[in-house]
Short mmCIF file of C-alpha atoms and ligand atoms in Angstrom, two decimals:
data_model
loop_
_atom_site.label_atom_id
_atom_site.label_comp_id
_atom_site.label_asym_id
_atom_site.label_seq_id
_atom_site.Cartn_x
_atom_site.Cartn_y
_atom_site.Cartn_z
CA MET A 1 -140.55 134.53 -119.75
CA ALA A 2 -137.57 136.70 -118.89
CA MET A 3 -136.22 138.88 -121.63
CA ARG A 4 -133.44 141.39 -122.07
CA ILE A 5 -134.23 144.68 -123.78
CA TYR A 6 -131.48 146.94 -125.11
CA LEU A 7 -132.73 150.48 -124.74
CA SER A 8 -129.51 152.44 -125.25
CA LYS A 9 -131.47 155.41 -124.07
CA ASP A 10 -129.79 158.60 -122.99
CA LEU A 11 -131.51 159.85 -119.86
CA ARG A 12 -131.02 163.44 -120.85
CA GLU A 13 -132.43 162.91 -124.31
CA ALA A 14 -135.89 164.27 -123.47
CA SER A 15 -134.28 167.32 -121.93
CA ARG A 16 -132.00 167.79 -124.94
CA LEU A 17 -134.90 167.57 -127.37
CA CYS A 18 -136.71 170.28 -125.38
CA ALA A 19 -133.56 172.39 -125.51
CA ASP A 20 -133.33 172.02 -129.30
CA ASP A 21 -136.97 172.94 -129.53
CA ASN A 22 -136.41 176.08 -127.46
CA ARG A 23 -133.44 177.05 -129.60
CA LYS A 24 -135.48 176.70 -132.76
CA THR A 25 -138.37 178.76 -131.41
CA LEU A 26 -136.02 181.49 -130.28
CA ALA A 27 -134.21 181.51 -133.62
CA GLU A 28 -137.46 181.99 -135.51
CA GLN A 29 -138.31 185.00 -133.39
CA GLY A 30 -134.81 186.45 -133.16
CA VAL A 31 -134.89 186.35 -129.37
CA LEU A 32 -131.58 186.04 -127.57
CA MET A 33 -131.60 183.74 -124.54
CA ILE A 34 -128.91 183.78 -121.89
CA ASN A 35 -128.28 181.18 -119.22
CA LEU A 36 -126.61 182.88 -116.26
CA MET A 37 -124.83 180.52 -113.91
CA GLY A 38 -122.64 180.86 -110.85
CA SER A 39 -122.26 179.95 -107.19
CA PRO A 40 -124.81 181.06 -104.63
CA GLY A 41 -124.11 184.69 -103.87
CA SER A 42 -121.75 185.29 -106.79
CA GLY A 43 -123.87 188.32 -107.66
CA LYS A 44 -126.19 187.08 -110.41
CA THR A 45 -129.29 188.95 -109.29
CA THR A 46 -127.30 192.09 -108.51
CA LEU A 47 -125.80 192.04 -111.99
CA LEU A 48 -129.25 191.59 -113.50
CA GLU A 49 -130.67 194.48 -111.46
CA HIS A 50 -128.02 196.80 -112.88
CA THR A 51 -128.29 195.34 -116.38
CA MET A 52 -132.07 195.82 -116.42
CA ARG A 53 -131.76 199.36 -115.10
CA LYS A 54 -129.50 200.12 -118.03
CA LEU A 55 -131.28 198.27 -120.82
CA SER A 56 -134.97 198.02 -119.97
CA GLY A 57 -135.69 201.29 -121.78
CA LEU A 58 -133.92 200.03 -124.87
CA TYR A 59 -135.08 196.44 -125.21
CA ARG A 60 -138.02 194.27 -124.25
CA ILE A 61 -136.48 191.99 -121.66
CA ALA A 62 -137.85 189.00 -119.80
CA VAL A 63 -136.18 187.33 -116.84
CA ILE A 64 -136.70 183.79 -115.62
CA GLU A 65 -135.58 183.29 -112.05
CA GLY A 66 -134.63 179.80 -110.94
CA ASP A 67 -134.66 179.32 -107.21
CA LEU A 68 -135.24 176.40 -104.89
CA TYR A 69 -138.14 177.77 -102.88
CA THR A 70 -138.40 181.55 -102.75
CA ALA A 71 -139.39 184.42 -105.04
CA LYS A 72 -136.89 186.81 -103.45
CA ASP A 73 -134.81 187.36 -106.59
CA ALA A 74 -137.88 187.87 -108.77
CA GLU A 75 -139.12 190.51 -106.32
CA ARG A 76 -135.76 192.30 -106.47
CA LEU A 77 -135.93 192.48 -110.24
CA SER A 78 -139.56 193.48 -110.67
CA PRO A 79 -138.92 197.25 -110.33
CA TRP A 80 -136.62 197.04 -113.35
CA CYS A 81 -138.30 194.48 -115.50
CA LYS A 82 -141.97 193.96 -116.35
CA GLN A 83 -141.63 190.31 -117.28
CA VAL A 84 -140.14 188.40 -114.36
CA THR A 85 -141.16 184.78 -113.98
CA GLN A 86 -140.20 182.60 -111.06
CA ILE A 87 -139.51 178.89 -111.33
CA ASN A 88 -139.21 177.13 -107.99
CA THR A 89 -137.33 173.88 -108.39
CA GLU A 90 -138.47 172.66 -104.94
CA GLY A 91 -135.01 171.50 -103.99
CA GLY A 92 -133.87 170.74 -107.54
CA CYS A 93 -130.29 171.79 -108.18
CA HIS A 94 -130.73 173.05 -111.76
CA LEU A 95 -133.29 174.24 -114.29
CA GLU A 96 -134.41 172.05 -117.17
CA ALA A 97 -135.30 172.88 -120.75
CA GLY A 98 -138.86 171.59 -120.42
CA SER A 99 -139.94 174.23 -117.93
CA ILE A 100 -138.20 176.96 -119.95
CA GLY A 101 -140.01 175.83 -123.10
CA TYR A 102 -143.33 175.96 -121.30
CA LEU A 103 -142.68 179.53 -120.17
CA LEU A 104 -141.52 180.65 -123.60
CA LYS A 105 -144.85 179.60 -125.06
CA GLU A 106 -147.32 180.14 -122.25
CA GLU A 107 -146.00 183.37 -120.82
CA ALA A 108 -145.57 185.11 -124.15
CA LEU A 109 -141.86 185.55 -123.48
CA LEU A 110 -141.28 185.36 -127.21
CA ASP A 111 -142.39 188.97 -127.51
CA SER A 112 -139.13 189.94 -125.85
CA GLU A 113 -135.82 190.65 -127.50
CA LEU A 114 -133.80 189.23 -124.63
CA VAL A 115 -134.62 186.43 -122.21
CA VAL A 116 -132.24 186.02 -119.28
CA ILE A 117 -132.39 182.94 -117.11
CA GLU A 118 -130.83 183.13 -113.67
CA ASN A 119 -130.03 179.51 -112.97
CA VAL A 120 -129.95 177.97 -109.50
CA GLY A 121 -126.78 179.00 -107.67
CA ASN A 122 -124.53 175.99 -108.30
CA LEU A 123 -121.34 175.36 -110.30
CA ILE A 124 -121.93 171.68 -111.00
CA CYS A 125 -125.39 170.65 -112.12
CA PRO A 126 -126.53 173.55 -114.33
CA ALA A 127 -123.51 172.88 -116.56
CA GLU A 128 -124.98 169.50 -117.51
CA PHE A 129 -128.34 170.81 -118.68
CA ASP A 130 -128.72 172.66 -121.94
CA LEU A 131 -131.74 174.96 -121.79
CA GLY A 132 -131.66 175.92 -125.43
CA GLU A 133 -129.84 179.16 -124.67
CA ASP A 134 -127.72 181.03 -127.21
CA ILE A 135 -125.19 182.12 -124.67
CA ARG A 136 -123.91 180.71 -121.43
CA VAL A 137 -122.55 183.21 -118.95
CA THR A 138 -120.77 181.90 -115.87
CA GLN A 139 -119.96 184.16 -112.95
CA LEU A 140 -117.06 183.81 -110.59
CA SER A 141 -116.74 186.31 -107.76
CA VAL A 142 -113.33 187.21 -106.41
CA THR A 143 -114.50 186.28 -102.89
CA GLU A 144 -114.98 182.63 -103.90
CA GLY A 145 -111.29 181.95 -104.34
CA ASP A 146 -109.16 181.59 -107.44
CA ASP A 147 -109.14 177.79 -107.48
CA LYS A 148 -112.71 177.52 -108.78
CA PRO A 149 -111.99 177.18 -112.54
CA ALA A 150 -109.72 174.23 -111.76
CA LYS A 151 -112.20 172.68 -109.34
CA TYR A 152 -115.32 173.13 -111.48
CA PRO A 153 -113.92 173.28 -115.02
CA LEU A 154 -116.96 172.21 -117.02
CA VAL A 155 -119.15 175.19 -116.18
CA PHE A 156 -116.29 177.38 -117.45
CA LYS A 157 -115.37 175.25 -120.44
CA ASP A 158 -118.94 175.30 -121.74
CA ALA A 159 -119.37 179.04 -121.19
CA ASP A 160 -119.28 181.76 -123.85
CA CYS A 161 -118.58 184.50 -121.34
CA VAL A 162 -117.17 184.50 -117.82
CA LEU A 163 -117.81 187.48 -115.59
CA ILE A 164 -115.33 187.84 -112.76
CA THR A 165 -117.54 189.72 -110.31
CA LYS A 166 -117.08 191.86 -107.20
CA LEU A 167 -113.89 193.29 -108.62
CA ASP A 168 -114.05 196.14 -106.06
CA LEU A 169 -113.25 193.53 -103.39
CA LEU A 170 -110.08 192.34 -105.12
CA PRO A 171 -107.73 194.27 -102.77
CA TYR A 172 -109.21 192.38 -99.80
CA CYS A 173 -109.05 188.89 -101.30
CA ASN A 174 -106.14 186.61 -102.09
CA PHE A 175 -107.49 186.14 -105.59
CA ASN A 176 -104.87 185.99 -108.32
CA LEU A 177 -106.81 187.64 -111.15
CA GLU A 178 -104.07 187.24 -113.72
CA ARG A 179 -103.70 183.53 -113.07
CA VAL A 180 -107.44 182.95 -113.18
CA ILE A 181 -107.69 184.70 -116.53
CA GLN A 182 -104.80 182.59 -117.83
CA GLU A 183 -106.42 179.38 -116.62
CA LEU A 184 -109.77 180.32 -118.12
CA GLN A 185 -108.08 181.00 -121.44
CA ILE A 186 -106.49 177.57 -121.29
CA ILE A 187 -109.81 175.88 -120.51
CA ASN A 188 -111.56 177.69 -123.33
CA GLN A 189 -109.72 179.90 -125.79
CA GLU A 190 -112.83 181.47 -127.26
CA LEU A 191 -114.07 182.63 -123.90
CA VAL A 192 -114.97 186.29 -123.43
CA ILE A 193 -113.70 187.23 -119.98
CA ILE A 194 -114.97 190.39 -118.33
CA PRO A 195 -113.89 191.42 -114.81
CA VAL A 196 -116.67 193.57 -113.40
CA SER A 197 -117.91 195.35 -110.30
CA VAL A 198 -121.42 196.67 -110.08
CA TYR A 199 -120.44 198.68 -107.01
CA ASN A 200 -117.79 200.90 -108.60
CA GLY A 201 -118.90 200.30 -112.18
CA GLU A 202 -115.59 198.87 -113.36
CA GLY A 203 -116.03 196.71 -116.45
CA PHE A 204 -119.77 197.16 -116.42
CA ASP A 205 -119.95 199.04 -119.71
CA THR A 206 -117.82 196.36 -121.36
CA TRP A 207 -120.42 193.80 -120.28
CA ILE A 208 -123.34 195.95 -121.46
CA ASN A 209 -121.71 196.64 -124.83
CA TRP A 210 -120.95 192.97 -125.35
CA LEU A 211 -124.52 192.03 -124.43
CA VAL A 212 -126.03 194.65 -126.75
CA LYS A 213 -123.89 193.31 -129.59
CA GLN A 214 -125.25 189.81 -129.00
CA ILE A 215 -128.87 191.01 -128.90
CA GLU A 216 -128.43 192.96 -132.12
CA ALA A 217 -126.74 190.06 -133.88
CA LYS A 218 -129.59 187.75 -132.97
CA LYS A 219 -132.20 190.24 -134.16
CA LYS A 220 -130.39 190.65 -137.46
CA SER A 221 -130.14 186.91 -137.99
CA VAL A 222 -133.93 186.78 -138.44
CA LEU A 223 -134.12 189.70 -140.85
CA SER A 224 -131.47 188.33 -143.16
CA MET B 1 -126.03 166.20 -107.51
CA HIS B 2 -128.92 165.76 -109.93
CA GLU B 3 -129.16 162.01 -109.51
CA LEU B 4 -132.76 162.20 -108.32
CA ALA B 5 -133.86 163.89 -111.54
CA LEU B 6 -131.95 161.34 -113.61
CA VAL B 7 -133.44 158.39 -111.79
CA SER B 8 -136.94 159.83 -112.15
CA SER B 9 -136.57 160.01 -115.92
CA LEU B 10 -135.06 156.53 -115.89
CA ILE B 11 -138.09 155.10 -114.09
CA GLU B 12 -140.37 156.88 -116.51
CA ALA B 13 -138.54 155.58 -119.58
CA VAL B 14 -138.25 151.98 -118.39
CA THR B 15 -141.84 151.84 -117.14
CA GLU B 16 -143.15 153.11 -120.44
CA ASP B 17 -141.10 150.63 -122.45
CA ALA B 18 -141.85 147.66 -120.18
CA GLU B 19 -145.57 148.33 -120.11
CA ARG B 20 -145.66 148.63 -123.87
CA ARG B 21 -144.14 145.14 -124.04
CA GLY B 22 -146.61 143.77 -121.51
CA LEU B 23 -143.93 143.06 -118.90
CA LYS B 24 -145.01 142.81 -115.28
CA LYS B 25 -141.69 143.24 -113.60
CA VAL B 26 -138.21 144.55 -114.25
CA THR B 27 -135.56 142.38 -112.61
CA TYR B 28 -132.27 143.85 -113.77
CA LEU B 29 -131.05 147.13 -115.13
CA SER B 30 -127.68 148.16 -116.48
CA LEU B 31 -126.79 151.83 -116.46
CA SER B 32 -123.78 153.54 -117.97
CA VAL B 33 -122.61 156.75 -116.34
CA GLY B 34 -119.98 158.99 -117.88
CA GLU B 35 -117.17 159.89 -115.51
CA LEU B 36 -117.69 163.58 -116.27
CA SER B 37 -121.48 163.49 -116.04
CA GLY B 38 -121.63 165.02 -112.59
CA ALA B 39 -123.65 162.04 -111.40
CA GLY B 40 -122.12 159.93 -108.63
CA VAL B 41 -122.42 156.17 -108.62
CA ASP B 42 -123.25 156.00 -104.91
CA SER B 43 -125.94 158.64 -105.15
CA LEU B 44 -127.40 156.93 -108.20
CA ASP B 45 -127.45 153.64 -106.31
CA PHE B 46 -129.19 155.31 -103.42
CA ALA B 47 -131.74 157.02 -105.65
CA LEU B 48 -132.38 153.80 -107.58
CA ARG B 49 -133.05 151.86 -104.43
CA HIS B 50 -135.38 154.42 -102.93
CA LEU B 51 -137.28 155.88 -105.84
CA THR B 52 -138.14 152.55 -107.44
CA SER B 53 -140.23 151.23 -104.57
CA GLY B 54 -143.83 150.91 -105.68
CA THR B 55 -142.82 150.94 -109.36
CA ILE B 56 -142.30 148.20 -111.92
CA LEU B 57 -138.58 148.35 -111.00
CA GLU B 58 -139.05 147.53 -107.34
CA GLY B 59 -136.62 144.87 -106.17
CA ALA B 60 -134.60 144.90 -109.41
CA ASP B 61 -130.83 144.50 -109.36
CA PHE B 62 -128.95 147.51 -110.65
CA ASN B 63 -125.59 147.58 -112.31
CA VAL B 64 -124.11 151.05 -112.62
CA LYS B 65 -121.01 151.18 -114.84
CA VAL B 66 -118.70 154.15 -115.12
CA ALA B 67 -117.92 155.01 -118.75
CA SER B 68 -114.63 156.71 -119.43
CA SER B 69 -114.36 160.01 -121.22
CA LEU B 70 -112.85 161.09 -124.52
CA CYS B 71 -111.73 164.42 -125.85
CA GLU B 72 -111.06 165.63 -129.36
CA CYS B 73 -108.61 168.39 -130.19
CA LYS B 74 -110.06 171.02 -132.51
CA LYS B 75 -106.56 172.08 -133.52
CA CYS B 76 -104.82 168.81 -134.39
CA GLN B 77 -107.87 166.49 -134.50
CA GLN B 78 -106.29 163.92 -132.17
CA ILE B 79 -108.51 161.94 -129.86
CA PHE B 80 -107.29 161.41 -126.34
CA LYS B 81 -108.25 160.64 -122.79
CA PRO B 82 -108.94 164.03 -121.18
CA LEU B 83 -107.37 165.04 -117.93
CA PRO B 84 -109.28 167.54 -115.81
CA PRO B 85 -109.04 170.30 -114.88
CA PHE B 86 -107.89 171.80 -118.14
CA PHE B 87 -108.58 169.11 -120.75
CA LEU B 88 -105.45 170.07 -122.65
CA CYS B 89 -104.46 168.22 -125.79
CA PRO B 90 -101.43 166.04 -124.91
CA PHE B 91 -100.24 166.20 -128.54
CA CYS B 92 -100.23 169.93 -129.29
CA ARG B 93 -100.95 171.40 -125.81
CA SER B 94 -104.00 173.24 -127.17
CA GLY B 95 -106.94 173.95 -124.90
CA GLN B 96 -109.32 174.01 -127.86
CA THR B 97 -110.71 170.61 -127.11
CA VAL B 98 -114.22 169.20 -126.99
CA ILE B 99 -115.38 166.45 -124.69
CA THR B 100 -116.93 163.85 -126.96
CA ALA B 101 -117.72 161.14 -124.43
CA GLY B 102 -118.03 160.84 -120.69
CA ARG B 103 -120.87 163.23 -119.92
CA GLN B 104 -123.74 160.94 -120.83
CA VAL B 105 -125.92 158.87 -118.55
CA TYR B 106 -127.76 156.13 -120.31
CA ILE B 107 -129.70 152.92 -119.87
CA GLU B 108 -127.87 150.10 -121.64
CA PHE B 109 -130.45 147.39 -121.15
CA TYR B 110 -132.93 146.00 -118.71
CA GLU B 111 -134.33 142.54 -118.07
CA GLY B 112 -137.97 141.92 -117.36
CA GLU B 113 -140.61 139.24 -117.24
N1 GTP C 1 -118.78 194.31 -103.17
C1 GTP C 1 -119.64 193.82 -104.08
N2 GTP C 1 -120.66 193.08 -103.69
C2 GTP C 1 -121.51 192.60 -104.63
C3 GTP C 1 -121.30 192.84 -106.01
N3 GTP C 1 -122.29 192.22 -106.69
C4 GTP C 1 -123.05 191.61 -105.78
N4 GTP C 1 -122.60 191.83 -104.54
C5 GTP C 1 -123.19 191.36 -103.26
O1 GTP C 1 -123.16 189.95 -103.20
C6 GTP C 1 -124.27 189.46 -102.46
C7 GTP C 1 -124.98 188.35 -103.24
O2 GTP C 1 -125.50 188.90 -104.42
P1 GTP C 1 -126.72 188.27 -105.24
O3 GTP C 1 -126.89 189.11 -106.44
O4 GTP C 1 -127.89 188.06 -104.37
O5 GTP C 1 -126.11 186.84 -105.63
P2 GTP C 1 -126.77 185.66 -106.48
O6 GTP C 1 -125.70 185.08 -107.31
O7 GTP C 1 -127.99 186.15 -107.18
O8 GTP C 1 -127.19 184.62 -105.33
P3 GTP C 1 -128.20 183.35 -105.42
O9 GTP C 1 -129.37 183.78 -106.24
O10 GTP C 1 -128.55 183.09 -104.01
O11 GTP C 1 -127.43 182.24 -106.03
C8 GTP C 1 -125.16 190.66 -102.20
O12 GTP C 1 -124.97 191.07 -100.87
C9 GTP C 1 -124.66 191.70 -103.17
O13 GTP C 1 -124.85 193.02 -102.71
C10 GTP C 1 -120.18 193.66 -106.39
O14 GTP C 1 -119.92 193.92 -107.57
N5 GTP C 1 -119.38 194.09 -105.38
MG1 MG C 2 -129.91 185.39 -107.19
ZN1 ZN C 3 -104.06 168.96 -130.38
#
């Protein structure tokens, strides 16, 4: 006999439960987790290389590299970071909380003080998948064009921090920095916006100081 | 762009539920897709047709509905229909708004026998 079954089931529910689980685990341990997003080539790995170089003597840091097929980014980071784990999504356009949760437990990443996830280069899909991170950082490089916040608003609206990268190239690009900052502030008033160049170092210390503050706050939240 | 992943979890969820009820076949499925979910109706259709072959959902009819979005203003508490790209509150012009509906993708119901 035919029957109709009302499931009312959210397809991302399983993923969201995993994300909540990750968040809880991280909170218990006082580990800060960052989800770094941005277009392909916006400079995510380069930023992480410089960030690790600066902070790996100060904190125990683990990096999770999301990539479709290769381990190229993980290899670039390994000189600076002892704990680099590669997830290959095999064509998948985003990372999911389930695989992050597995790594947190199996790979002893919870011994770290900071876990950074470099998401798959993409401004659309990663925005829809909570990984259980404390902080979402979205990158926008000046070479991508200043229309990107308007064209892909959600990845900026959901972010806690936006890094406007490759600032050293600003003189060569028709990128209206002021307008982009204004638009970002409209999309999300609580957003921390840091223009940065890893090549000439502009803004880099602002980013590092902000990051250190977040790590320390998370550590303290466990002690109190 | 992540329609394949969504449809895979859909097949998993429906198969599990249908098997638990002793159903042999799923004949109809109604899906609601938020207009801000990042999932496209055409791609979902395509994925549904191709990934279901060989599963309990093979040959089923699919109805994919687009659900409209809602926003709530954190400043003045009004609820309104958000307009991308900036999701501004039409009442107080604030950008401090949260999207409360329109990003979900969910199975409303299915029919089986
Ligand atoms: N001029 C300049 N170039 C930069 C800067 N940061 C990164 N780049 C260059 O941008 C290119 C891409 O950088 P990656 O760090 O590989 O970018 P990504 O976001 O990790 O790329 P995917 O992992 O493929 O998504 C490289 O050639 C970098 O050298 C910067 O601050 N200034
Ligand atoms: Mg990279
Ligand atoms: Zn308002």
